[in-house]
Amino acid sequence: MRKREAEIDIGADHIIIERRYRALGALNDLLIAVWFFIGSIFFFYDSLMTDGTWLFVAGSLQLLLRPVITLVELIHVRKAYARE
């Protein structure tokens, strides 16, 4: 199979790096869902509304982490390629 010019094969290192960042991204996404779900439930109760707002803030900050995780992965893969 012919590779496209943008594809670089660095073997097992790339697979290990990719799996670690995919796991980190999945954990981040799970926590985002948990914060927003719990925050939504808290909004049904006046006494918990402030806590719910903070959970929305936490979830929003984690949404900012998503592209950061991707960028760090790309940098890590590039460094692994440079070592080869």
PDB file of N, CA and C in Angstrom:
ATOM      1  N   MET A   1       0.842  -1.166   0.000  1.00  0.00           N
ATOM      2  CA  MET A   1       0.000   0.000   0.000  1.00  0.00           C
ATOM      3  C   MET A   1       0.898   1.244   0.000  1.00  0.00           C
ATOM      4  N   ARG A   2       0.602   2.179  -0.857  1.00  0.00           N
ATOM      5  CA  ARG A   2       1.391   3.412  -0.974  1.00  0.00           C
ATOM      6  C   ARG A   2       0.956   4.406   0.090  1.00  0.00           C
ATOM      7  N   LYS A   3       1.944   4.954   0.801  1.00  0.00           N
ATOM      8  CA  LYS A   3       1.638   5.937   1.835  1.00  0.00           C
ATOM      9  C   LYS A   3       1.526   7.319   1.238  1.00  0.00           C
ATOM     10  N   ARG A   4       0.666   8.106   1.827  1.00  0.00           N
ATOM     11  CA  ARG A   4       0.606   9.505   1.443  1.00  0.00           C
ATOM     12  C   ARG A   4       1.817  10.210   2.029  1.00  0.00           C
ATOM     13  N   GLU A   5       2.229  11.297   1.406  1.00  0.00           N
ATOM     14  CA  GLU A   5       3.429  11.985   1.862  1.00  0.00           C
ATOM     15  C   GLU A   5       3.306  12.536   3.269  1.00  0.00           C
ATOM     16  N   ALA A   6       2.097  12.803   3.729  1.00  0.00           N
ATOM     17  CA  ALA A   6       1.906  13.359   5.067  1.00  0.00           C
ATOM     18  C   ALA A   6       1.979  12.288   6.153  1.00  0.00           C
ATOM     19  N   GLU A   7       1.949  11.018   5.770  1.00  0.00           N
ATOM     20  CA  GLU A   7       1.992   9.940   6.745  1.00  0.00           C
ATOM     21  C   GLU A   7       3.432   9.559   7.045  1.00  0.00           C
ATOM     22  N   ILE A   8       3.705   9.444   8.327  1.00  0.00           N
ATOM     23  CA  ILE A   8       5.037   9.056   8.767  1.00  0.00           C
ATOM     24  C   ILE A   8       4.892   7.855   9.687  1.00  0.00           C
ATOM     25  N   ASP A   9       5.621   6.800   9.403  1.00  0.00           N
ATOM     26  CA  ASP A   9       5.552   5.604  10.230  1.00  0.00           C
ATOM     27  C   ASP A   9       6.769   5.573  11.146  1.00  0.00           C
ATOM     28  N   ILE A  10       6.507   5.649  12.471  1.00  0.00           N
ATOM     29  CA  ILE A  10       7.615   5.530  13.408  1.00  0.00           C
ATOM     30  C   ILE A  10       7.433   4.299  14.287  1.00  0.00           C
ATOM     31  N   GLY A  11       6.563   3.419  13.849  1.00  0.00           N
ATOM     32  CA  GLY A  11       6.420   2.123  14.477  1.00  0.00           C
ATOM     33  C   GLY A  11       5.705   2.123  15.811  1.00  0.00           C
ATOM     34  N   ALA A  12       6.211   1.274  16.709  1.00  0.00           N
ATOM     35  CA  ALA A  12       5.549   1.031  17.990  1.00  0.00           C
ATOM     36  C   ALA A  12       5.492   2.278  18.859  1.00  0.00           C
ATOM     37  N   ASP A  13       6.500   3.148  18.776  1.00  0.00           N
ATOM     38  CA  ASP A  13       6.483   4.375  19.588  1.00  0.00           C
ATOM     39  C   ASP A  13       5.251   5.207  19.290  1.00  0.00           C
ATOM     40  N   HIS A  14       4.915   5.328  18.019  1.00  0.00           N
ATOM     41  CA  HIS A  14       3.746   6.119  17.631  1.00  0.00           C
ATOM     42  C   HIS A  14       2.464   5.518  18.196  1.00  0.00           C
ATOM     43  N   ILE A  15       2.345   4.200  18.158  1.00  0.00           N
ATOM     44  CA  ILE A  15       1.148   3.529  18.662  1.00  0.00           C
ATOM     45  C   ILE A  15       1.017   3.749  20.170  1.00  0.00           C
ATOM     46  N   ILE A  16       2.114   3.616  20.902  1.00  0.00           N
ATOM     47  CA  ILE A  16       2.083   3.804  22.354  1.00  0.00           C
ATOM     48  C   ILE A  16       1.708   5.239  22.693  1.00  0.00           C
ATOM     49  N   ILE A  17       2.326   6.189  22.026  1.00  0.00           N
ATOM     50  CA  ILE A  17       2.032   7.604  22.267  1.00  0.00           C
ATOM     51  C   ILE A  17       0.570   7.889  21.953  1.00  0.00           C
ATOM     52  N   GLU A  18       0.106   7.413  20.806  1.00  0.00           N
ATOM     53  CA  GLU A  18      -1.277   7.663  20.396  1.00  0.00           C
ATOM     54  C   GLU A  18      -2.273   7.080  21.392  1.00  0.00           C
ATOM     55  N   ARG A  19      -2.024   5.874  21.867  1.00  0.00           N
ATOM     56  CA  ARG A  19      -2.943   5.244  22.824  1.00  0.00           C
ATOM     57  C   ARG A  19      -2.995   6.014  24.138  1.00  0.00           C
ATOM     58  N   ARG A  20      -1.853   6.466  24.610  1.00  0.00           N
ATOM     59  CA  ARG A  20      -1.833   7.220  25.872  1.00  0.00           C
ATOM     60  C   ARG A  20      -2.634   8.502  25.754  1.00  0.00           C
ATOM     61  N   TYR A  21      -2.473   9.225  24.661  1.00  0.00           N
ATOM     62  CA  TYR A  21      -3.196  10.487  24.493  1.00  0.00           C
ATOM     63  C   TYR A  21      -4.675  10.254  24.200  1.00  0.00           C
ATOM     64  N   ARG A  22      -4.998   9.167  23.526  1.00  0.00           N
ATOM     65  CA  ARG A  22      -6.417   8.836  23.318  1.00  0.00           C
ATOM     66  C   ARG A  22      -7.071   8.520  24.649  1.00  0.00           C
ATOM     67  N   ALA A  23      -6.371   7.796  25.527  1.00  0.00           N
ATOM     68  CA  ALA A  23      -6.907   7.483  26.859  1.00  0.00           C
ATOM     69  C   ALA A  23      -7.077   8.761  27.678  1.00  0.00           C
ATOM     70  N   LEU A  24      -6.094   9.646  27.611  1.00  0.00           N
ATOM     71  CA  LEU A  24      -6.182  10.917  28.319  1.00  0.00           C
ATOM     72  C   LEU A  24      -7.351  11.745  27.794  1.00  0.00           C
ATOM     73  N   GLY A  25      -7.509  11.788  26.479  1.00  0.00           N
ATOM     74  CA  GLY A  25      -8.620  12.517  25.874  1.00  0.00           C
ATOM     75  C   GLY A  25      -9.965  11.925  26.258  1.00  0.00           C
ATOM     76  N   ALA A  26     -10.062  10.597  26.304  1.00  0.00           N
ATOM     77  CA  ALA A  26     -11.309   9.935  26.687  1.00  0.00           C
ATOM     78  C   ALA A  26     -11.647  10.217  28.153  1.00  0.00           C
ATOM     79  N   LEU A  27     -10.650  10.184  29.008  1.00  0.00           N
ATOM     80  CA  LEU A  27     -10.870  10.507  30.421  1.00  0.00           C
ATOM     81  C   LEU A  27     -11.338  11.951  30.571  1.00  0.00           C
ATOM     82  N   ASN A  28     -10.706  12.855  29.843  1.00  0.00           N
ATOM     83  CA  ASN A  28     -11.104  14.262  29.871  1.00  0.00           C
ATOM     84  C   ASN A  28     -12.552  14.418  29.406  1.00  0.00           C
ATOM     85  N   ASP A  29     -12.916  13.764  28.316  1.00  0.00           N
ATOM     86  CA  ASP A  29     -14.289  13.848  27.809  1.00  0.00           C
ATOM     87  C   ASP A  29     -15.295  13.272  28.807  1.00  0.00           C
ATOM     88  N   LEU A  30     -14.928  12.181  29.465  1.00  0.00           N
ATOM     89  CA  LEU A  30     -15.807  11.586  30.465  1.00  0.00           C
ATOM     90  C   LEU A  30     -16.039  12.564  31.621  1.00  0.00           C
ATOM     91  N   LEU A  31     -14.969  13.191  32.095  1.00  0.00           N
ATOM     92  CA  LEU A  31     -15.110  14.154  33.190  1.00  0.00           C
ATOM     93  C   LEU A  31     -15.944  15.357  32.778  1.00  0.00           C
ATOM     94  N   ILE A  32     -15.777  15.817  31.549  1.00  0.00           N
ATOM     95  CA  ILE A  32     -16.602  16.924  31.046  1.00  0.00           C
ATOM     96  C   ILE A  32     -18.078  16.539  31.130  1.00  0.00           C
ATOM     97  N   ALA A  33     -18.403  15.337  30.667  1.00  0.00           N
ATOM     98  CA  ALA A  33     -19.791  14.873  30.694  1.00  0.00           C
ATOM     99  C   ALA A  33     -20.316  14.785  32.127  1.00  0.00           C
ATOM    100  N   VAL A  34     -19.488  14.286  33.040  1.00  0.00           N
ATOM    101  CA  VAL A  34     -19.905  14.162  34.438  1.00  0.00           C
ATOM    102  C   VAL A  34     -20.184  15.535  35.032  1.00  0.00           C
ATOM    103  N   TRP A  35     -19.256  16.498  34.817  1.00  0.00           N
ATOM    104  CA  TRP A  35     -19.447  17.849  35.391  1.00  0.00           C
ATOM    105  C   TRP A  35     -20.719  18.493  34.854  1.00  0.00           C
ATOM    106  N   PHE A  36     -20.946  18.397  33.549  1.00  0.00           N
ATOM    107  CA  PHE A  36     -22.133  19.019  32.977  1.00  0.00           C
ATOM    108  C   PHE A  36     -23.416  18.300  33.411  1.00  0.00           C
ATOM    109  N   PHE A  37     -23.379  16.990  33.526  1.00  0.00           N
ATOM    110  CA  PHE A  37     -24.565  16.245  33.961  1.00  0.00           C
ATOM    111  C   PHE A  37     -24.919  16.591  35.402  1.00  0.00           C
ATOM    112  N   ILE A  38     -23.931  16.532  36.295  1.00  0.00           N
ATOM    113  CA  ILE A  38     -24.193  16.858  37.699  1.00  0.00           C
ATOM    114  C   ILE A  38     -24.596  18.324  37.837  1.00  0.00           C
ATOM    115  N   GLY A  39     -23.902  19.209  37.097  1.00  0.00           N
ATOM    116  CA  GLY A  39     -24.263  20.626  37.129  1.00  0.00           C
ATOM    117  C   GLY A  39     -25.688  20.862  36.683  1.00  0.00           C
ATOM    118  N   SER A  40     -26.137  20.118  35.682  1.00  0.00           N
ATOM    119  CA  SER A  40     -27.518  20.252  35.200  1.00  0.00           C
ATOM    120  C   SER A  40     -28.518  19.830  36.272  1.00  0.00           C
ATOM    121  N   ILE A  41     -28.224  18.740  36.968  1.00  0.00           N
ATOM    122  CA  ILE A  41     -29.106  18.292  38.048  1.00  0.00           C
ATOM    123  C   ILE A  41     -29.135  19.330  39.169  1.00  0.00           C
ATOM    124  N   PHE A  42     -27.963  19.891  39.500  1.00  0.00           N
ATOM    125  CA  PHE A  42     -27.893  20.903  40.560  1.00  0.00           C
ATOM    126  C   PHE A  42     -28.755  22.122  40.241  1.00  0.00           C
ATOM    127  N   PHE A  43     -28.959  22.402  38.972  1.00  0.00           N
ATOM    128  CA  PHE A  43     -29.743  23.584  38.598  1.00  0.00           C
ATOM    129  C   PHE A  43     -31.231  23.418  38.920  1.00  0.00           C
ATOM    130  N   PHE A  44     -31.667  22.218  39.240  1.00  0.00           N
ATOM    131  CA  PHE A  44     -33.052  22.017  39.649  1.00  0.00           C
ATOM    132  C   PHE A  44     -33.307  22.488  41.083  1.00  0.00           C
ATOM    133  N   TYR A  45     -32.232  22.675  41.850  1.00  0.00           N
ATOM    134  CA  TYR A  45     -32.351  23.040  43.263  1.00  0.00           C
ATOM    135  C   TYR A  45     -31.685  24.387  43.506  1.00  0.00           C
ATOM    136  N   ASP A  46     -32.448  25.315  44.056  1.00  0.00           N
ATOM    137  CA  ASP A  46     -31.906  26.655  44.312  1.00  0.00           C
ATOM    138  C   ASP A  46     -30.678  26.621  45.214  1.00  0.00           C
ATOM    139  N   SER A  47     -30.667  25.733  46.191  1.00  0.00           N
ATOM    140  CA  SER A  47     -29.545  25.674  47.135  1.00  0.00           C
ATOM    141  C   SER A  47     -28.258  25.152  46.489  1.00  0.00           C
ATOM    142  N   LEU A  48     -28.361  24.468  45.356  1.00  0.00           N
ATOM    143  CA  LEU A  48     -27.189  23.888  44.692  1.00  0.00           C
ATOM    144  C   LEU A  48     -26.809  24.618  43.405  1.00  0.00           C
ATOM    145  N   MET A  49     -27.516  25.689  43.082  1.00  0.00           N
ATOM    146  CA  MET A  49     -27.297  26.374  41.809  1.00  0.00           C
ATOM    147  C   MET A  49     -25.869  26.930  41.682  1.00  0.00           C
ATOM    148  N   THR A  50     -25.327  27.482  42.761  1.00  0.00           N
ATOM    149  CA  THR A  50     -23.954  28.012  42.713  1.00  0.00           C
ATOM    150  C   THR A  50     -22.957  26.887  42.447  1.00  0.00           C
ATOM    151  N   ASP A  51     -23.143  25.758  43.122  1.00  0.00           N
ATOM    152  CA  ASP A  51     -22.258  24.605  42.885  1.00  0.00           C
ATOM    153  C   ASP A  51     -22.385  24.108  41.445  1.00  0.00           C
ATOM    154  N   GLY A  52     -23.602  24.098  40.937  1.00  0.00           N
ATOM    155  CA  GLY A  52     -23.817  23.696  39.547  1.00  0.00           C
ATOM    156  C   GLY A  52     -23.111  24.617  38.575  1.00  0.00           C
ATOM    157  N   THR A  53     -23.138  25.917  38.883  1.00  0.00           N
ATOM    158  CA  THR A  53     -22.439  26.884  38.035  1.00  0.00           C
ATOM    159  C   THR A  53     -20.945  26.599  38.020  1.00  0.00           C
ATOM    160  N   TRP A  54     -20.382  26.287  39.188  1.00  0.00           N
ATOM    161  CA  TRP A  54     -18.949  25.974  39.244  1.00  0.00           C
ATOM    162  C   TRP A  54     -18.614  24.703  38.477  1.00  0.00           C
ATOM    163  N   LEU A  55     -19.539  23.742  38.492  1.00  0.00           N
ATOM    164  CA  LEU A  55     -19.309  22.524  37.704  1.00  0.00           C
ATOM    165  C   LEU A  55     -19.318  22.840  36.210  1.00  0.00           C
ATOM    166  N   PHE A  56     -20.191  23.756  35.784  1.00  0.00           N
ATOM    167  CA  PHE A  56     -20.178  24.183  34.378  1.00  0.00           C
ATOM    168  C   PHE A  56     -18.863  24.881  34.030  1.00  0.00           C
ATOM    169  N   VAL A  57     -18.354  25.684  34.952  1.00  0.00           N
ATOM    170  CA  VAL A  57     -17.066  26.356  34.727  1.00  0.00           C
ATOM    171  C   VAL A  57     -15.959  25.310  34.600  1.00  0.00           C
ATOM    172  N   ALA A  58     -15.965  24.312  35.489  1.00  0.00           N
ATOM    173  CA  ALA A  58     -14.950  23.244  35.421  1.00  0.00           C
ATOM    174  C   ALA A  58     -15.037  22.488  34.093  1.00  0.00           C
ATOM    175  N   GLY A  59     -16.252  22.166  33.670  1.00  0.00           N
ATOM    176  CA  GLY A  59     -16.432  21.474  32.387  1.00  0.00           C
ATOM    177  C   GLY A  59     -15.964  22.321  31.219  1.00  0.00           C
ATOM    178  N   SER A  60     -16.238  23.616  31.285  1.00  0.00           N
ATOM    179  CA  SER A  60     -15.801  24.515  30.211  1.00  0.00           C
ATOM    180  C   SER A  60     -14.288  24.609  30.145  1.00  0.00           C
ATOM    181  N   LEU A  61     -13.641  24.658  31.303  1.00  0.00           N
ATOM    182  CA  LEU A  61     -12.170  24.682  31.320  1.00  0.00           C
ATOM    183  C   LEU A  61     -11.602  23.388  30.741  1.00  0.00           C
ATOM    184  N   GLN A  62     -12.261  22.281  31.029  1.00  0.00           N
ATOM    185  CA  GLN A  62     -11.799  21.020  30.453  1.00  0.00           C
ATOM    186  C   GLN A  62     -12.025  20.972  28.952  1.00  0.00           C
ATOM    187  N   LEU A  63     -13.035  21.667  28.458  1.00  0.00           N
ATOM    188  CA  LEU A  63     -13.201  21.759  27.001  1.00  0.00           C
ATOM    189  C   LEU A  63     -12.012  22.478  26.374  1.00  0.00           C
ATOM    190  N   LEU A  64     -11.426  23.414  27.103  1.00  0.00           N
ATOM    191  CA  LEU A  64     -10.213  24.075  26.623  1.00  0.00           C
ATOM    192  C   LEU A  64      -9.025  23.118  26.583  1.00  0.00           C
ATOM    193  N   LEU A  65      -9.046  22.108  27.431  1.00  0.00           N
ATOM    194  CA  LEU A  65      -7.946  21.135  27.464  1.00  0.00           C
ATOM    195  C   LEU A  65      -7.926  20.215  26.247  1.00  0.00           C
ATOM    196  N   ARG A  66      -9.071  20.019  25.616  1.00  0.00           N
ATOM    197  CA  ARG A  66      -9.143  19.083  24.483  1.00  0.00           C
ATOM    198  C   ARG A  66      -8.131  19.422  23.391  1.00  0.00           C
ATOM    199  N   PRO A  67      -8.094  20.656  22.867  1.00  0.00           N
ATOM    200  CA  PRO A  67      -7.098  20.950  21.837  1.00  0.00           C
ATOM    201  C   PRO A  67      -5.669  20.951  22.386  1.00  0.00           C
ATOM    202  N   VAL A  68      -5.510  21.262  23.671  1.00  0.00           N
ATOM    203  CA  VAL A  68      -4.177  21.235  24.275  1.00  0.00           C
ATOM    204  C   VAL A  68      -3.645  19.800  24.274  1.00  0.00           C
ATOM    205  N   ILE A  69      -4.491  18.842  24.629  1.00  0.00           N
ATOM    206  CA  ILE A  69      -4.082  17.436  24.618  1.00  0.00           C
ATOM    207  C   ILE A  69      -3.672  17.019  23.214  1.00  0.00           C
ATOM    208  N   THR A  70      -4.429  17.424  22.212  1.00  0.00           N
ATOM    209  CA  THR A  70      -4.102  17.092  20.820  1.00  0.00           C
ATOM    210  C   THR A  70      -2.776  17.710  20.402  1.00  0.00           C
ATOM    211  N   LEU A  71      -2.561  18.968  20.736  1.00  0.00           N
ATOM    212  CA  LEU A  71      -1.300  19.627  20.376  1.00  0.00           C
ATOM    213  C   LEU A  71      -0.102  18.989  21.066  1.00  0.00           C
ATOM    214  N   VAL A  72      -0.255  18.649  22.328  1.00  0.00           N
ATOM    215  CA  VAL A  72       0.839  17.995  23.051  1.00  0.00           C
ATOM    216  C   VAL A  72       1.144  16.636  22.427  1.00  0.00           C
ATOM    217  N   GLU A  73       0.104  15.913  22.022  1.00  0.00           N
ATOM    218  CA  GLU A  73       0.324  14.632  21.353  1.00  0.00           C
ATOM    219  C   GLU A  73       1.119  14.821  20.055  1.00  0.00           C
ATOM    220  N   LEU A  74       0.732  15.798  19.256  1.00  0.00           N
ATOM    221  CA  LEU A  74       1.435  16.044  17.997  1.00  0.00           C
ATOM    222  C   LEU A  74       2.897  16.402  18.225  1.00  0.00           C
ATOM    223  N   ILE A  75       3.159  17.201  19.236  1.00  0.00           N
ATOM    224  CA  ILE A  75       4.543  17.570  19.565  1.00  0.00           C
ATOM    225  C   ILE A  75       5.311  16.339  20.027  1.00  0.00           C
ATOM    226  N   HIS A  76       4.680  15.514  20.849  1.00  0.00           N
ATOM    227  CA  HIS A  76       5.321  14.307  21.347  1.00  0.00           C
ATOM    228  C   HIS A  76       5.668  13.350  20.202  1.00  0.00           C
ATOM    229  N   VAL A  77       4.731  13.165  19.274  1.00  0.00           N
ATOM    230  CA  VAL A  77       4.984  12.299  18.121  1.00  0.00           C
ATOM    231  C   VAL A  77       6.121  12.865  17.275  1.00  0.00           C
ATOM    232  N   ARG A  78       6.139  14.173  17.090  1.00  0.00           N
ATOM    233  CA  ARG A  78       7.208  14.779  16.294  1.00  0.00           C
ATOM    234  C   ARG A  78       8.565  14.567  16.954  1.00  0.00           C
ATOM    235  N   LYS A  79       8.636  14.694  18.269  1.00  0.00           N
ATOM    236  CA  LYS A  79       9.900  14.448  18.974  1.00  0.00           C
ATOM    237  C   LYS A  79      10.317  12.991  18.847  1.00  0.00           C
ATOM    238  N   ALA A  80       9.346  12.069  18.920  1.00  0.00           N
ATOM    239  CA  ALA A  80       9.657  10.641  18.759  1.00  0.00           C
ATOM    240  C   ALA A  80      10.180  10.364  17.367  1.00  0.00           C
ATOM    241  N   TYR A  81       9.594  11.048  16.367  1.00  0.00           N
ATOM    242  CA  TYR A  81      10.062  10.887  14.988  1.00  0.00           C
ATOM    243  C   TYR A  81      11.485  11.427  14.844  1.00  0.00           C
ATOM    244  N   ALA A  82      11.783  12.522  15.485  1.00  0.00           N
ATOM    245  CA  ALA A  82      13.109  13.125  15.408  1.00  0.00           C
ATOM    246  C   ALA A  82      14.170  12.213  16.020  1.00  0.00           C
ATOM    247  N   ARG A  83      13.777  11.420  17.020  1.00  0.00           N
ATOM    248  CA  ARG A  83      14.726  10.491  17.653  1.00  0.00           C
ATOM    249  C   ARG A  83      15.074   9.342  16.724  1.00  0.00           C
ATOM    250  N   GLU A  84      14.170   8.987  15.821  1.00  0.00           N
ATOM    251  CA  GLU A  84      14.392   7.858  14.916  1.00  0.00           C
ATOM    252  C   GLU A  84      15.466   8.142  13.909  1.00  0.00           C
TER     253      GLU A  84
END
